[in-house]
Every structure is written in structure tokens, then in C-alpha cells.
């Protein structure tokens, strides 16, 4: 996955609570989109029954079409453990979702796929949503090295993130990448363990 260090980009306000994974990536769109996951993002909300974009949906509005951030309501990503919901957000170009809370499974899946789910207090999220909805500026900057977020008006929000979450994003390493990075340690353990417990290894 791509490294995540410092991200500056347009932020779209979408302050709905309890947006579930089926709304983020509807089942029908999983089959429809092939490998173009971003095309299915909010498929039933972005498009009408004829497949045409609806101007009323925030990500269809010209100023938000290239959004890299989504500012969302409480309990974002609830519902089923549909990893395609994260793929759809990343496929669209969104690398950071800011919300007061996330579903636990969605939160874990996000980090595994290079999406940063940033938890901030509700009043801060509401203020940020209001700022990016204003006509003047819509860009945010998140700095993962220094754990800070800069809003369009110049306000700074500090946040905390455990290194077990932060470092894989900074390094661009998913679970497979982190395992491969420890290949030498794994091989050394297996060689030692083979002598200690030979009965669990196949004979060569």
C-alpha cells in the first residue's frame, strides 16, 4: 500500500451518523465494478436507479469530486465486516475519514488497507465539517509524523495514535509486508524450533 506521511487535499462534509458498510459499498456494486472499486463508492446514494450521478450527493458536487478526506458522523462503517467498503473509499481517492467514532471492524480494516480513520471529538468534527462546507476553502492537511490536523481556517487539532497503527501507515506496509520484513526472524525461529520439536515438522 502507499505510504501515508502528510496528506493535503479537499475534504467533503458528510455528517450522517451510522453509515454502514452496505451504504459505503452496496452489494450489487461489488459485482458491477470489477476492480474499479471507487466507482461503487456510495453507489446507491451517488446515483439514481438509472445509474446517473445525482447532483445532490456531496461527492458529485464539482468542488468535492477530488476529495481526499471525508468528514463523517458517528459510528461510521458499522454493519457487516465488508472490507470492500474500505477498498471503495481508497479507490475513489479518499485516504482519510474523520469521524467521532468508527465501527471496530471497519477501523481495523482501514489501517490494513492504507486508509486513516481519524477519531476526533464530536465538536471538533462538527467544526471541521462546517469549515469545509464554507465556500472559501475546503482543504485539510494531516501530518502523521507529528499527529496533527490543520483546518482551512488555520486551526490545528492534535491527536494521539498508537505506533502499532501509525508506523505501518508511515512505512506503507500492510500485514503481508510486515510479515515479509520479518522473514529472517521467522526462518531463524523455524530452524531452532525444528530441532526442539521435530515431530511437528514434515521430514525432508
Coordinates of C-alpha atoms in Angstrom, one line a residue:
X1 CA 0.0 0.0 0.0
X2 CA 1.1 3.6 -0.5
X3 CA 2.9 5.4 2.3
X4 CA 0.9 7.9 4.4
X5 CA 3.0 10.7 5.8
X6 CA 1.5 14.1 5.1
X7 CA -1.8 14.5 3.2
X8 CA -3.2 17.7 1.9
X9 CA -6.5 17.7 -0.1
X10 CA -10.1 18.6 -0.4
X11 CA -12.4 17.4 2.4
X12 CA -16.1 16.6 1.8
X13 CA -18.6 17.0 4.6
X14 CA -20.9 14.0 5.1
X15 CA -22.2 14.3 8.7
X16 CA -24.5 11.4 8.7
X17 CA -24.5 9.0 11.7
X18 CA -24.5 5.2 11.4
X19 CA -23.3 5.0 7.8
X20 CA -23.0 1.2 7.3
X21 CA -20.7 -0.7 5.0
X22 CA -23.6 -1.6 2.7
X23 CA -24.2 2.1 2.1
X24 CA -20.5 2.7 1.6
X25 CA -20.2 -0.2 -0.9
X26 CA -23.6 -1.7 -1.9
X27 CA -23.7 -5.5 -2.6
X28 CA -24.8 -5.0 -6.2
X29 CA -21.9 -2.7 -6.9
X30 CA -19.4 -5.2 -5.7
X31 CA -20.2 -7.4 -8.8
X32 CA -20.7 -4.4 -11.1
X33 CA -17.4 -2.5 -10.6
X34 CA -14.9 -5.2 -11.3
X35 CA -11.6 -3.9 -9.9
X36 CA -12.6 -0.2 -10.1
X37 CA -13.7 -0.1 -6.5
X38 CA -14.0 3.7 -6.4
X39 CA -16.8 3.6 -8.9
X40 CA -19.1 1.7 -6.5
X41 CA -18.5 4.1 -3.5
X42 CA -21.8 5.1 -2.1
X43 CA -23.3 3.7 -5.3
X44 CA -26.9 3.8 -4.2
X45 CA -26.5 7.3 -2.8
X46 CA -24.4 8.9 -5.5
X47 CA -26.6 7.6 -8.4
X48 CA -30.2 7.2 -9.3
X49 CA -31.8 3.9 -10.4
X50 CA -30.7 4.6 -14.0
X51 CA -27.1 4.9 -12.9
X52 CA -26.9 8.7 -13.3
X53 CA -25.0 10.8 -10.9
X54 CA -27.2 12.8 -8.5
X55 CA -26.1 16.4 -8.1
X56 CA -27.4 16.5 -4.6
X57 CA -24.8 14.0 -3.3
X58 CA -21.8 15.7 -1.9
X59 CA -19.1 13.7 -3.8
X60 CA -20.9 14.5 -7.1
X61 CA -20.6 18.3 -6.5
X62 CA -17.7 19.8 -8.5
X63 CA -15.8 21.1 -5.5
X64 CA -15.7 17.7 -3.8
X65 CA -15.2 15.3 -6.7
X66 CA -11.5 15.1 -6.0
X67 CA -11.8 14.7 -2.2
X68 CA -9.0 13.0 -0.3
X69 CA -10.8 13.5 3.1
X70 CA -14.3 12.6 4.2
X71 CA -15.7 14.3 7.3
X72 CA -18.3 11.9 8.7
X73 CA -20.8 11.4 11.5
X74 CA -20.7 8.9 14.4
X75 CA -20.3 5.1 14.1
X76 CA -19.0 5.3 10.5
X77 CA -18.6 1.9 8.9
X78 CA -21.0 0.0 11.1
X79 CA -22.8 -3.1 9.9
X80 CA -21.1 -6.1 8.2
X81 CA -17.3 -6.7 8.1
X82 CA -17.3 -5.7 4.4
X83 CA -13.7 -4.9 3.5
X84 CA -14.8 -3.7 0.1
X85 CA -16.1 -0.6 1.8
X86 CA -12.6 0.4 2.6
X87 CA -11.4 -0.5 -0.9
X88 CA -14.1 1.7 -2.4
X89 CA -13.1 4.7 -0.3
X90 CA -9.4 4.3 -1.2
X91 CA -10.3 3.5 -4.9
X92 CA -12.2 6.8 -5.1
X93 CA -9.1 8.6 -3.7
X94 CA -10.1 9.2 -0.1
X95 CA -7.2 8.4 2.2
X96 CA -8.6 9.8 5.5
X97 CA -12.0 9.6 7.1
X98 CA -12.5 11.9 10.1
X99 CA -15.3 10.9 12.5
X100 CA -16.2 10.9 16.2
X101 CA -16.3 7.1 16.2
X102 CA -16.0 4.1 13.9
X103 CA -17.1 0.5 13.9
X104 CA -14.3 -1.6 15.3
X105 CA -14.1 -3.9 12.3
X106 CA -14.1 -1.1 9.8
X107 CA -11.4 0.7 11.9
X108 CA -9.1 -2.3 11.7
X109 CA -9.8 -2.9 8.0
X110 CA -9.0 0.8 7.3
X111 CA -5.5 0.6 8.7
X112 CA -4.8 -2.7 6.9
X113 CA -5.6 -1.0 3.5
X114 CA -3.9 2.4 3.8
X115 CA -7.0 4.4 4.9
X116 CA -6.5 6.6 8.0
X117 CA -9.6 6.6 10.2
X118 CA -9.0 9.7 12.4
X119 CA -11.1 9.9 15.6
X120 CA -11.7 13.4 16.9
X121 CA -14.2 14.7 19.5
X122 CA -17.7 15.4 18.0
X123 CA -17.4 19.2 18.5
X124 CA -14.1 19.2 16.5
X125 CA -15.6 17.1 13.7
X126 CA -18.6 19.4 13.5
X127 CA -16.4 22.5 13.3
X128 CA -14.2 20.9 10.6
X129 CA -17.3 19.9 8.6
X130 CA -18.7 23.5 8.8
X131 CA -15.3 24.9 7.7
X132 CA -15.0 22.6 4.6
X133 CA -18.7 23.3 3.7
X134 CA -18.0 27.0 3.6
X135 CA -17.4 28.5 0.1
X136 CA -13.9 29.8 0.7
X137 CA -11.6 26.8 1.3
X138 CA -12.1 23.1 1.5
X139 CA -8.6 21.7 2.1
X140 CA -7.3 19.9 5.1
X141 CA -3.7 18.8 5.9
X142 CA -3.0 15.8 8.2
X143 CA 0.6 15.2 9.4
X144 CA 1.0 11.7 10.6
X145 CA 4.6 12.3 11.7
X146 CA 3.5 14.9 14.2
X147 CA -0.1 13.7 14.8
X148 CA -1.7 17.0 13.8
X149 CA -4.5 18.2 11.6
X150 CA -4.6 21.7 10.0
X151 CA -8.1 23.0 9.1
X152 CA -8.9 25.6 6.3
X153 CA -9.0 28.4 8.9
X154 CA -5.6 27.6 10.2
X155 CA -6.8 25.8 13.4
X156 CA -4.7 22.9 14.5
X157 CA -6.0 19.7 16.1
X158 CA -3.6 17.4 17.8
X159 CA -4.5 13.7 18.1
X160 CA -2.9 10.5 19.5
X161 CA -2.3 7.3 17.6
X162 CA -0.5 4.2 18.8
X163 CA 2.7 3.5 16.9
X164 CA 1.4 0.0 16.1
X165 CA -1.2 1.8 13.9
X166 CA 0.9 4.8 12.9
X167 CA 4.1 3.3 11.7
X168 CA 2.6 0.8 9.2
X169 CA 0.9 3.7 7.5
X170 CA 4.1 5.8 7.5
X171 CA 6.0 2.9 6.0
X172 CA 3.3 1.8 3.6
X173 CA 3.4 -1.7 5.0
X174 CA 0.3 -3.9 5.1
X175 CA 0.1 -7.2 7.1
X176 CA 1.9 -9.1 4.3
X177 CA 4.6 -6.5 4.0
X178 CA 5.2 -6.5 7.8
X179 CA 5.4 -10.3 7.8
X180 CA 7.9 -10.4 4.9
X181 CA 10.0 -7.8 6.7
X182 CA 10.4 -10.4 9.5
X183 CA 11.3 -13.2 7.2
X184 CA 14.8 -13.7 8.6
X185 CA 13.5 -13.8 12.2
X186 CA 10.8 -16.3 11.1
X187 CA 13.4 -18.5 9.4
X188 CA 15.7 -18.4 12.4
X189 CA 12.8 -19.4 14.7
X190 CA 11.8 -22.3 12.5
X191 CA 15.3 -23.7 12.3
X192 CA 15.6 -23.6 16.1
X193 CA 12.1 -24.9 16.6
X194 CA 12.7 -27.8 14.2
X195 CA 15.5 -29.1 16.5
X196 CA 13.4 -28.5 19.6
X197 CA 10.1 -30.0 18.3
X198 CA 11.0 -32.1 15.3
X199 CA 7.7 -34.1 15.4
X200 CA 5.6 -31.1 14.2
X201 CA 7.7 -30.6 11.0
X202 CA 7.5 -32.8 7.9
X203 CA 10.6 -34.9 7.3
X204 CA 12.6 -33.6 4.4

